[in-house]
mmCIF file of N, CA, C and O in Angstrom:
data_model
loop_
_atom_site.group_PDB
_atom_site.id
_atom_site.type_symbol
_atom_site.label_atom_id
_atom_site.label_comp_id
_atom_site.label_asym_id
_atom_site.label_seq_id
_atom_site.Cartn_x
_atom_site.Cartn_y
_atom_site.Cartn_z
ATOM 1 N N MET A 1 81.987 79.307 78.282
ATOM 2 C CA MET A 1 81.613 80.533 78.977
ATOM 3 C C MET A 1 81.689 80.307 80.491
ATOM 4 O O MET A 1 81.273 79.284 80.993
ATOM 5 N N ILE A 2 82.213 81.270 81.170
ATOM 6 C CA ILE A 2 82.364 81.177 82.616
ATOM 7 C C ILE A 2 81.061 81.615 83.281
ATOM 8 O O ILE A 2 80.493 82.647 82.939
ATOM 9 N N GLY A 3 80.611 80.815 84.267
ATOM 10 C CA GLY A 3 79.399 81.163 85.003
ATOM 11 C C GLY A 3 79.638 82.350 85.910
ATOM 12 O O GLY A 3 80.774 82.707 86.223
ATOM 13 N N CYS A 4 78.562 82.957 86.353
ATOM 14 C CA CYS A 4 78.659 84.146 87.213
ATOM 15 C C CYS A 4 79.411 83.841 88.504
ATOM 16 O O CYS A 4 80.228 84.648 88.955
ATOM 17 N N GLU A 5 79.147 82.685 89.089
ATOM 18 C CA GLU A 5 79.802 82.324 90.343
ATOM 19 C C GLU A 5 81.310 82.128 90.124
ATOM 20 O O GLU A 5 82.116 82.597 90.909
ATOM 21 N N SER A 6 81.679 81.454 89.045
ATOM 22 C CA SER A 6 83.100 81.251 88.736
ATOM 23 C C SER A 6 83.786 82.574 88.435
ATOM 24 O O SER A 6 84.928 82.793 88.827
ATOM 25 N N MET A 7 83.089 83.438 87.709
ATOM 26 C CA MET A 7 83.646 84.744 87.381
ATOM 27 C C MET A 7 83.868 85.557 88.646
ATOM 28 O O MET A 7 84.897 86.208 88.800
ATOM 29 N N LEU A 8 82.928 85.505 89.576
ATOM 30 C CA LEU A 8 83.051 86.224 90.836
ATOM 31 C C LEU A 8 84.248 85.697 91.626
ATOM 32 O O LEU A 8 85.039 86.483 92.161
ATOM 33 N N GLU A 9 84.412 84.380 91.679
ATOM 34 C CA GLU A 9 85.551 83.790 92.378
ATOM 35 C C GLU A 9 86.856 84.230 91.729
ATOM 36 O O GLU A 9 87.828 84.545 92.414
ATOM 37 N N PHE A 10 86.878 84.241 90.409
ATOM 38 C CA PHE A 10 88.060 84.661 89.666
ATOM 39 C C PHE A 10 88.403 86.117 89.987
ATOM 40 O O PHE A 10 89.560 86.457 90.263
ATOM 41 N N MET A 11 87.412 86.981 89.968
ATOM 42 C CA MET A 11 87.628 88.403 90.259
ATOM 43 C C MET A 11 88.104 88.605 91.693
ATOM 44 O O MET A 11 88.976 89.430 91.952
ATOM 45 N N LEU A 12 87.531 87.857 92.620
ATOM 46 C CA LEU A 12 87.939 87.968 94.023
ATOM 47 C C LEU A 12 89.381 87.502 94.209
ATOM 48 O O LEU A 12 90.130 88.080 94.999
ATOM 49 N N ALA A 13 89.778 86.465 93.482
ATOM 50 C CA ALA A 13 91.149 85.979 93.561
ATOM 51 C C ALA A 13 92.126 87.030 93.044
ATOM 52 O O ALA A 13 93.189 87.256 93.632
ATOM 53 N N ILE A 14 91.784 87.684 91.953
ATOM 54 C CA ILE A 14 92.633 88.753 91.405
ATOM 55 C C ILE A 14 92.748 89.896 92.406
ATOM 56 O O ILE A 14 93.832 90.418 92.654
ATOM 57 N N LEU A 15 91.623 90.290 92.982
ATOM 58 C CA LEU A 15 91.623 91.369 93.964
ATOM 59 C C LEU A 15 92.450 90.992 95.188
ATOM 60 O O LEU A 15 93.225 91.806 95.688
ATOM 61 N N ALA A 16 92.325 89.770 95.657
ATOM 62 C CA ALA A 16 93.095 89.317 96.823
ATOM 63 C C ALA A 16 94.588 89.366 96.527
ATOM 64 O O ALA A 16 95.383 89.809 97.364
ATOM 65 N N ASN A 17 94.996 88.944 95.333
ATOM 66 C CA ASN A 17 96.411 89.003 94.956
ATOM 67 C C ASN A 17 96.899 90.436 94.893
ATOM 68 O O ASN A 17 98.013 90.741 95.299
ATOM 69 N N ALA A 18 96.086 91.326 94.379
ATOM 70 C CA ALA A 18 96.472 92.732 94.272
ATOM 71 C C ALA A 18 96.643 93.358 95.649
ATOM 72 O O ALA A 18 97.572 94.127 95.880
ATOM 73 N N LEU A 19 95.763 93.038 96.571
ATOM 74 C CA LEU A 19 95.828 93.608 97.913
ATOM 75 C C LEU A 19 96.965 93.016 98.729
ATOM 76 O O LEU A 19 97.598 93.706 99.520
ATOM 77 N N ASN A 20 97.230 91.735 98.563
ATOM 78 C CA ASN A 20 98.275 91.069 99.329
ATOM 79 C C ASN A 20 99.648 91.228 98.698
ATOM 80 O O ASN A 20 100.646 90.946 99.325
ATOM 81 N N GLY A 21 99.693 91.639 97.481
ATOM 82 C CA GLY A 21 100.961 91.717 96.763
ATOM 83 C C GLY A 21 101.306 90.347 96.214
ATOM 84 O O GLY A 21 101.131 89.338 96.867
ATOM 85 N N SER A 22 101.764 90.328 95.024
ATOM 86 C CA SER A 22 102.117 89.071 94.384
ATOM 87 C C SER A 22 103.349 88.479 95.041
ATOM 88 O O SER A 22 104.297 89.181 95.354
ATOM 89 N N THR A 23 103.333 87.166 95.239
ATOM 90 C CA THR A 23 104.475 86.488 95.836
ATOM 91 C C THR A 23 105.320 85.792 94.782
ATOM 92 O O THR A 23 106.295 85.148 95.102
ATOM 93 N N THR A 24 104.935 85.940 93.526
ATOM 94 C CA THR A 24 105.658 85.298 92.442
ATOM 95 C C THR A 24 106.911 86.086 92.107
ATOM 96 O O THR A 24 106.881 87.303 91.984
ATOM 97 N N LEU A 25 108.013 85.368 91.967
ATOM 98 C CA LEU A 25 109.253 85.994 91.539
ATOM 99 C C LEU A 25 109.452 85.734 90.052
ATOM 100 O O LEU A 25 109.173 84.643 89.574
ATOM 101 N N HIS A 26 109.921 86.719 89.343
ATOM 102 C CA HIS A 26 110.143 86.621 87.903
ATOM 103 C C HIS A 26 111.646 86.510 87.651
ATOM 104 O O HIS A 26 112.346 87.517 87.564
ATOM 105 N N SER A 27 112.123 85.274 87.532
ATOM 106 C CA SER A 27 113.559 85.010 87.409
ATOM 107 C C SER A 27 114.191 85.723 86.231
ATOM 108 O O SER A 27 115.314 86.230 86.337
ATOM 109 N N THR A 28 113.496 85.761 85.108
ATOM 110 C CA THR A 28 114.052 86.421 83.928
ATOM 111 C C THR A 28 114.304 87.899 84.214
ATOM 112 O O THR A 28 115.358 88.434 83.873
ATOM 113 N N LYS A 29 113.357 88.540 84.854
ATOM 114 C CA LYS A 29 113.474 89.953 85.204
ATOM 115 C C LYS A 29 114.623 90.174 86.193
ATOM 116 O O LYS A 29 115.408 91.106 86.055
ATOM 117 N N ILE A 30 114.709 89.299 87.177
ATOM 118 C CA ILE A 30 115.756 89.410 88.194
ATOM 119 C C ILE A 30 117.130 89.235 87.547
ATOM 120 O O ILE A 30 118.051 90.007 87.808
ATOM 121 N N ASP A 31 117.257 88.232 86.698
ATOM 122 C CA ASP A 31 118.531 87.987 86.019
ATOM 123 C C ASP A 31 118.923 89.156 85.133
ATOM 124 O O ASP A 31 120.088 89.577 85.117
ATOM 125 N N ARG A 32 117.972 89.704 84.413
ATOM 126 C CA ARG A 32 118.238 90.847 83.540
ATOM 127 C C ARG A 32 118.665 92.066 84.366
ATOM 128 O O ARG A 32 119.633 92.754 84.022
ATOM 129 N N ASN A 33 117.966 92.324 85.461
ATOM 130 C CA ASN A 33 118.311 93.466 86.310
ATOM 131 C C ASN A 33 119.671 93.274 86.975
ATOM 132 O O ASN A 33 120.444 94.218 87.115
ATOM 133 N N THR A 34 119.974 92.043 87.365
ATOM 134 C CA THR A 34 121.279 91.747 87.961
ATOM 135 C C THR A 34 122.391 92.015 86.953
ATOM 136 O O THR A 34 123.408 92.631 87.287
ATOM 137 N N GLU A 35 122.189 91.589 85.722
ATOM 138 C CA GLU A 35 123.187 91.836 84.679
ATOM 139 C C GLU A 35 123.359 93.332 84.414
ATOM 140 O O GLU A 35 124.479 93.792 84.196
ATOM 141 N N ARG A 36 122.283 94.071 84.446
ATOM 142 C CA ARG A 36 122.369 95.528 84.266
ATOM 143 C C ARG A 36 123.208 96.153 85.379
ATOM 144 O O ARG A 36 124.047 97.011 85.137
ATOM 145 N N LEU A 37 122.964 95.709 86.614
ATOM 146 C CA LEU A 37 123.674 96.273 87.760
ATOM 147 C C LEU A 37 125.139 95.852 87.799
ATOM 148 O O LEU A 37 125.983 96.587 88.314
ATOM 149 N N ARG A 38 125.461 94.692 87.258
ATOM 150 C CA ARG A 38 126.842 94.212 87.265
ATOM 151 C C ARG A 38 127.772 95.097 86.438
ATOM 152 O O ARG A 38 128.983 94.995 86.553
ATOM 153 N N GLN A 39 127.233 95.970 85.670
ATOM 154 C CA GLN A 39 128.047 96.912 84.901
ATOM 155 C C GLN A 39 128.676 97.976 85.803
ATOM 156 O O GLN A 39 129.577 98.695 85.385
ATOM 157 N N TYR A 40 128.193 98.078 87.022
ATOM 158 C CA TYR A 40 128.653 99.092 87.965
ATOM 159 C C TYR A 40 129.579 98.448 88.993
ATOM 160 O O TYR A 40 129.276 97.392 89.546
ATOM 161 N N ASP A 41 130.691 99.115 89.252
ATOM 162 C CA ASP A 41 131.707 98.573 90.158
ATOM 163 C C ASP A 41 131.169 98.290 91.553
ATOM 164 O O ASP A 41 131.503 97.273 92.146
ATOM 165 N N TRP A 42 130.367 99.188 92.093
ATOM 166 C CA TRP A 42 129.860 99.007 93.450
ATOM 167 C C TRP A 42 129.035 97.728 93.565
ATOM 168 O O TRP A 42 129.096 97.039 94.579
ATOM 169 N N PHE A 43 128.261 97.395 92.537
ATOM 170 C CA PHE A 43 127.436 96.183 92.572
ATOM 171 C C PHE A 43 128.287 94.948 92.298
ATOM 172 O O PHE A 43 128.142 93.925 92.975
ATOM 173 N N GLU A 44 129.166 95.041 91.340
ATOM 174 C CA GLU A 44 130.035 93.910 90.992
ATOM 175 C C GLU A 44 130.865 93.480 92.197
ATOM 176 O O GLU A 44 131.094 92.289 92.416
ATOM 177 N N GLU A 45 131.271 94.440 93.007
ATOM 178 C CA GLU A 45 132.062 94.147 94.200
ATOM 179 C C GLU A 45 131.285 93.261 95.183
ATOM 180 O O GLU A 45 131.824 92.283 95.692
ATOM 181 N N ILE A 46 130.028 93.593 95.438
ATOM 182 C CA ILE A 46 129.255 92.747 96.361
ATOM 183 C C ILE A 46 128.803 91.460 95.674
ATOM 184 O O ILE A 46 128.698 90.424 96.318
ATOM 185 N N TYR A 47 128.588 91.505 94.378
ATOM 186 C CA TYR A 47 128.175 90.308 93.638
ATOM 187 C C TYR A 47 129.284 89.257 93.646
ATOM 188 O O TYR A 47 129.017 88.061 93.748
ATOM 189 N N GLN A 48 130.534 89.676 93.553
ATOM 190 C CA GLN A 48 131.664 88.752 93.533
ATOM 191 C C GLN A 48 132.079 88.273 94.923
ATOM 192 O O GLN A 48 132.805 87.299 95.043
ATOM 193 N N ASP A 49 131.610 88.933 95.957
ATOM 194 C CA ASP A 49 131.927 88.537 97.326
ATOM 195 C C ASP A 49 131.126 87.285 97.686
ATOM 196 O O ASP A 49 129.892 87.293 97.666
ATOM 197 N N ASP A 50 131.824 86.208 98.008
ATOM 198 C CA ASP A 50 131.164 84.925 98.306
ATOM 199 C C ASP A 50 130.155 85.017 99.443
ATOM 200 O O ASP A 50 129.177 84.275 99.470
ATOM 201 N N ARG A 51 130.393 85.931 100.387
ATOM 202 C CA ARG A 51 129.461 86.072 101.513
ATOM 203 C C ARG A 51 128.074 86.512 101.063
ATOM 204 O O ARG A 51 127.074 86.189 101.678
ATOM 205 N N TYR A 52 128.023 87.280 99.965
ATOM 206 C CA TYR A 52 126.756 87.839 99.510
ATOM 207 C C TYR A 52 126.242 87.243 98.205
ATOM 208 O O TYR A 52 125.055 87.325 97.915
ATOM 209 N N ARG A 53 127.141 86.645 97.440
ATOM 210 C CA ARG A 53 126.761 86.144 96.118
ATOM 211 C C ARG A 53 125.581 85.180 96.166
ATOM 212 O O ARG A 53 124.671 85.233 95.355
ATOM 213 N N ARG A 54 125.571 84.294 97.140
ATOM 214 C CA ARG A 54 124.475 83.321 97.220
ATOM 215 C C ARG A 54 123.120 83.982 97.442
ATOM 216 O O ARG A 54 122.094 83.451 97.049
ATOM 217 N N LEU A 55 123.118 85.172 98.016
ATOM 218 C CA LEU A 55 121.863 85.883 98.243
ATOM 219 C C LEU A 55 121.151 86.210 96.929
ATOM 220 O O LEU A 55 119.932 86.195 96.859
ATOM 221 N N PHE A 56 121.937 86.488 95.901
ATOM 222 C CA PHE A 56 121.358 86.850 94.611
ATOM 223 C C PHE A 56 120.657 85.670 93.940
ATOM 224 O O PHE A 56 119.854 85.849 93.040
ATOM 225 N N PHE A 57 120.961 84.468 94.423
ATOM 226 C CA PHE A 57 120.360 83.274 93.842
ATOM 227 C C PHE A 57 119.365 82.590 94.777
ATOM 228 O O PHE A 57 118.424 81.952 94.311
ATOM 229 N N ALA A 58 119.568 82.718 96.074
ATOM 230 C CA ALA A 58 118.777 81.917 97.008
ATOM 231 C C ALA A 58 117.868 82.712 97.946
ATOM 232 O O ALA A 58 116.880 82.167 98.434
ATOM 233 N N ASN A 59 118.186 83.962 98.207
ATOM 234 C CA ASN A 59 117.403 84.720 99.177
ATOM 235 C C ASN A 59 116.205 85.386 98.501
ATOM 236 O O ASN A 59 116.361 86.254 97.638
ATOM 237 N N ARG A 60 115.034 84.968 98.906
ATOM 238 C CA ARG A 60 113.788 85.454 98.304
ATOM 239 C C ARG A 60 113.625 86.971 98.444
ATOM 240 O O ARG A 60 113.178 87.647 97.530
ATOM 241 N N HIS A 61 114.019 87.510 99.591
ATOM 242 C CA HIS A 61 113.872 88.951 99.827
ATOM 243 C C HIS A 61 114.785 89.770 98.907
ATOM 244 O O HIS A 61 114.371 90.783 98.346
ATOM 245 N N VAL A 62 116.015 89.315 98.755
ATOM 246 C CA VAL A 62 116.958 90.018 97.880
ATOM 247 C C VAL A 62 116.505 89.908 96.434
ATOM 248 O O VAL A 62 116.532 90.879 95.679
ATOM 249 N N ARG A 63 116.054 88.716 96.032
ATOM 250 C CA ARG A 63 115.585 88.522 94.655
ATOM 251 C C ARG A 63 114.359 89.391 94.357
ATOM 252 O O ARG A 63 114.251 89.983 93.302
ATOM 253 N N LYS A 64 113.456 89.474 95.327
ATOM 254 C CA LYS A 64 112.267 90.315 95.137
ATOM 255 C C LYS A 64 112.672 91.789 95.026
ATOM 256 O O LYS A 64 112.118 92.536 94.225
ATOM 257 N N TYR A 65 113.664 92.174 95.790
ATOM 258 C CA TYR A 65 114.175 93.546 95.754
ATOM 259 C C TYR A 65 114.727 93.874 94.365
ATOM 260 O O TYR A 65 114.514 94.963 93.838
ATOM 261 N N LEU A 66 115.405 92.896 93.754
ATOM 262 C CA LEU A 66 116.038 93.105 92.453
ATOM 263 C C LEU A 66 115.094 92.946 91.275
ATOM 264 O O LEU A 66 115.460 93.237 90.145
ATOM 265 N N GLN A 67 113.896 92.497 91.513
ATOM 266 C CA GLN A 67 112.979 92.262 90.400
ATOM 267 C C GLN A 67 112.263 93.529 89.939
ATOM 268 O O GLN A 67 111.702 93.567 88.856
ATOM 269 N N HIS A 68 112.342 94.600 90.711
ATOM 270 C CA HIS A 68 111.629 95.831 90.375
ATOM 271 C C HIS A 68 112.488 96.751 89.510
ATOM 272 O O HIS A 68 113.521 97.253 89.962
ATOM 273 N N ASN A 69 112.066 96.973 88.281
ATOM 274 C CA ASN A 69 112.819 97.802 87.342
ATOM 275 C C ASN A 69 113.038 99.223 87.856
ATOM 276 O O ASN A 69 114.115 99.782 87.701
ATOM 277 N N ARG A 70 112.026 99.784 88.459
ATOM 278 C CA ARG A 70 112.142 101.170 88.951
ATOM 279 C C ARG A 70 113.217 101.270 90.030
ATOM 280 O O ARG A 70 114.030 102.195 90.033
ATOM 281 N N ARG A 71 113.238 100.305 90.940
ATOM 282 C CA ARG A 71 114.242 100.296 92.002
ATOM 283 C C ARG A 71 115.640 100.145 91.394
ATOM 284 O O ARG A 71 116.578 100.824 91.802
ATOM 285 N N VAL A 72 115.777 99.260 90.417
ATOM 286 C CA VAL A 72 117.075 99.042 89.766
ATOM 287 C C VAL A 72 117.514 100.303 89.031
ATOM 288 O O VAL A 72 118.689 100.692 89.104
ATOM 289 N N ASN A 73 116.600 100.962 88.349
ATOM 290 C CA ASN A 73 116.938 102.217 87.670
ATOM 291 C C ASN A 73 117.441 103.262 88.661
ATOM 292 O O ASN A 73 118.378 104.006 88.359
ATOM 293 N N GLN A 74 116.826 103.320 89.829
ATOM 294 C CA GLN A 74 117.270 104.258 90.868
ATOM 295 C C GLN A 74 118.683 103.903 91.331
ATOM 296 O O GLN A 74 119.514 104.775 91.550
ATOM 297 N N MET A 75 118.948 102.596 91.499
ATOM 298 C CA MET A 75 120.270 102.160 91.936
ATOM 299 C C MET A 75 121.343 102.519 90.915
ATOM 300 O O MET A 75 122.487 102.762 91.272
ATOM 301 N N MET A 76 120.971 102.543 89.665
ATOM 302 C CA MET A 76 121.920 102.856 88.611
ATOM 303 C C MET A 76 122.250 104.351 88.579
ATOM 304 O O MET A 76 123.286 104.736 88.050
ATOM 305 N N LYS A 77 121.408 105.179 89.174
ATOM 306 C CA LYS A 77 121.564 106.628 89.083
ATOM 307 C C LYS A 77 121.940 107.312 90.392
ATOM 308 O O LYS A 77 122.606 108.340 90.380
ATOM 309 N N LYS A 78 121.480 106.770 91.518
ATOM 310 C CA LYS A 78 121.599 107.506 92.775
ATOM 311 C C LYS A 78 122.410 106.744 93.818
ATOM 312 O O LYS A 78 122.163 105.576 94.084
ATOM 313 N N LYS A 79 123.349 107.449 94.422
ATOM 314 C CA LYS A 79 124.200 106.866 95.466
ATOM 315 C C LYS A 79 123.381 106.372 96.658
ATOM 316 O O LYS A 79 123.694 105.349 97.240
ATOM 317 N N ARG A 80 122.345 107.101 96.989
ATOM 318 C CA ARG A 80 121.515 106.710 98.140
ATOM 319 C C ARG A 80 120.833 105.367 97.891
ATOM 320 O O ARG A 80 120.781 104.520 98.780
ATOM 321 N N ALA A 81 120.333 105.155 96.686
ATOM 322 C CA ALA A 81 119.702 103.882 96.338
ATOM 323 C C ALA A 81 120.735 102.761 96.312
ATOM 324 O O ALA A 81 120.442 101.626 96.699
ATOM 325 N N GLN A 82 121.959 103.079 95.893
ATOM 326 C CA GLN A 82 123.031 102.091 95.892
ATOM 327 C C GLN A 82 123.365 101.671 97.321
ATOM 328 O O GLN A 82 123.511 100.488 97.617
ATOM 329 N N ALA A 83 123.467 102.654 98.196
ATOM 330 C CA ALA A 83 123.773 102.371 99.606
ATOM 331 C C ALA A 83 122.660 101.529 100.231
ATOM 332 O O ALA A 83 122.926 100.603 101.010
ATOM 333 N N LYS A 84 121.425 101.833 99.877
ATOM 334 C CA LYS A 84 120.287 101.063 100.392
ATOM 335 C C LYS A 84 120.352 99.616 99.909
ATOM 336 O O LYS A 84 120.094 98.694 100.680
ATOM 337 N N CYS A 85 120.721 99.407 98.670
ATOM 338 C CA CYS A 85 120.856 98.063 98.124
ATOM 339 C C CYS A 85 121.954 97.288 98.852
ATOM 340 O O CYS A 85 121.771 96.129 99.219
ATOM 341 N N ILE A 86 123.084 97.926 99.052
ATOM 342 C CA ILE A 86 124.184 97.286 99.757
ATOM 343 C C ILE A 86 123.776 96.926 101.179
ATOM 344 O O ILE A 86 124.005 95.813 101.646
ATOM 345 N N ASP A 87 123.125 97.864 101.855
ATOM 346 C CA ASP A 87 122.651 97.623 103.215
ATOM 347 C C ASP A 87 121.645 96.471 103.244
ATOM 348 O O ASP A 87 121.726 95.583 104.094
ATOM 349 N N PHE A 88 120.726 96.477 102.306
ATOM 350 C CA PHE A 88 119.710 95.432 102.240
ATOM 351 C C PHE A 88 120.356 94.071 102.012
ATOM 352 O O PHE A 88 120.009 93.082 102.645
ATOM 353 N N SER A 89 121.321 94.004 101.109
ATOM 354 C CA SER A 89 121.980 92.741 100.766
ATOM 355 C C SER A 89 122.828 92.215 101.923
ATOM 356 O O SER A 89 122.850 91.024 102.181
ATOM 357 N N THR A 90 123.507 93.106 102.610
ATOM 358 C CA THR A 90 124.398 92.665 103.681
ATOM 359 C C THR A 90 123.649 92.333 104.961
ATOM 360 O O THR A 90 124.197 91.641 105.816
ATOM 361 N N ASN A 91 122.424 92.781 105.093
ATOM 362 C CA ASN A 91 121.645 92.503 106.298
ATOM 363 C C ASN A 91 120.635 91.380 106.138
ATOM 364 O O ASN A 91 119.846 91.128 107.031
ATOM 365 N N ASN A 92 120.618 90.717 105.006
ATOM 366 C CA ASN A 92 119.695 89.591 104.779
ATOM 367 C C ASN A 92 120.420 88.296 104.719
ATOM 368 O O ASN A 92 121.486 88.066 104.562
#
């Protein structure tokens, strides 16, 4: 059984993570979303470009951008979200 003090510390840690945003990257999610996007010519074009390809594997900001399912779903449907992704990838 967890003591009251330990439980309080645990709850505060959860709250701190929620407020600061999680810094953990979920590689499985990122890889799955990348594969989904590779079905589209506009994404495959930047993915195959050596200048940007390494970003999908090494750049934390780009990987975090690709880990969000909602953002990826938007990119699959809307030209504006696609343009934002391209801009984000080429400027990082």
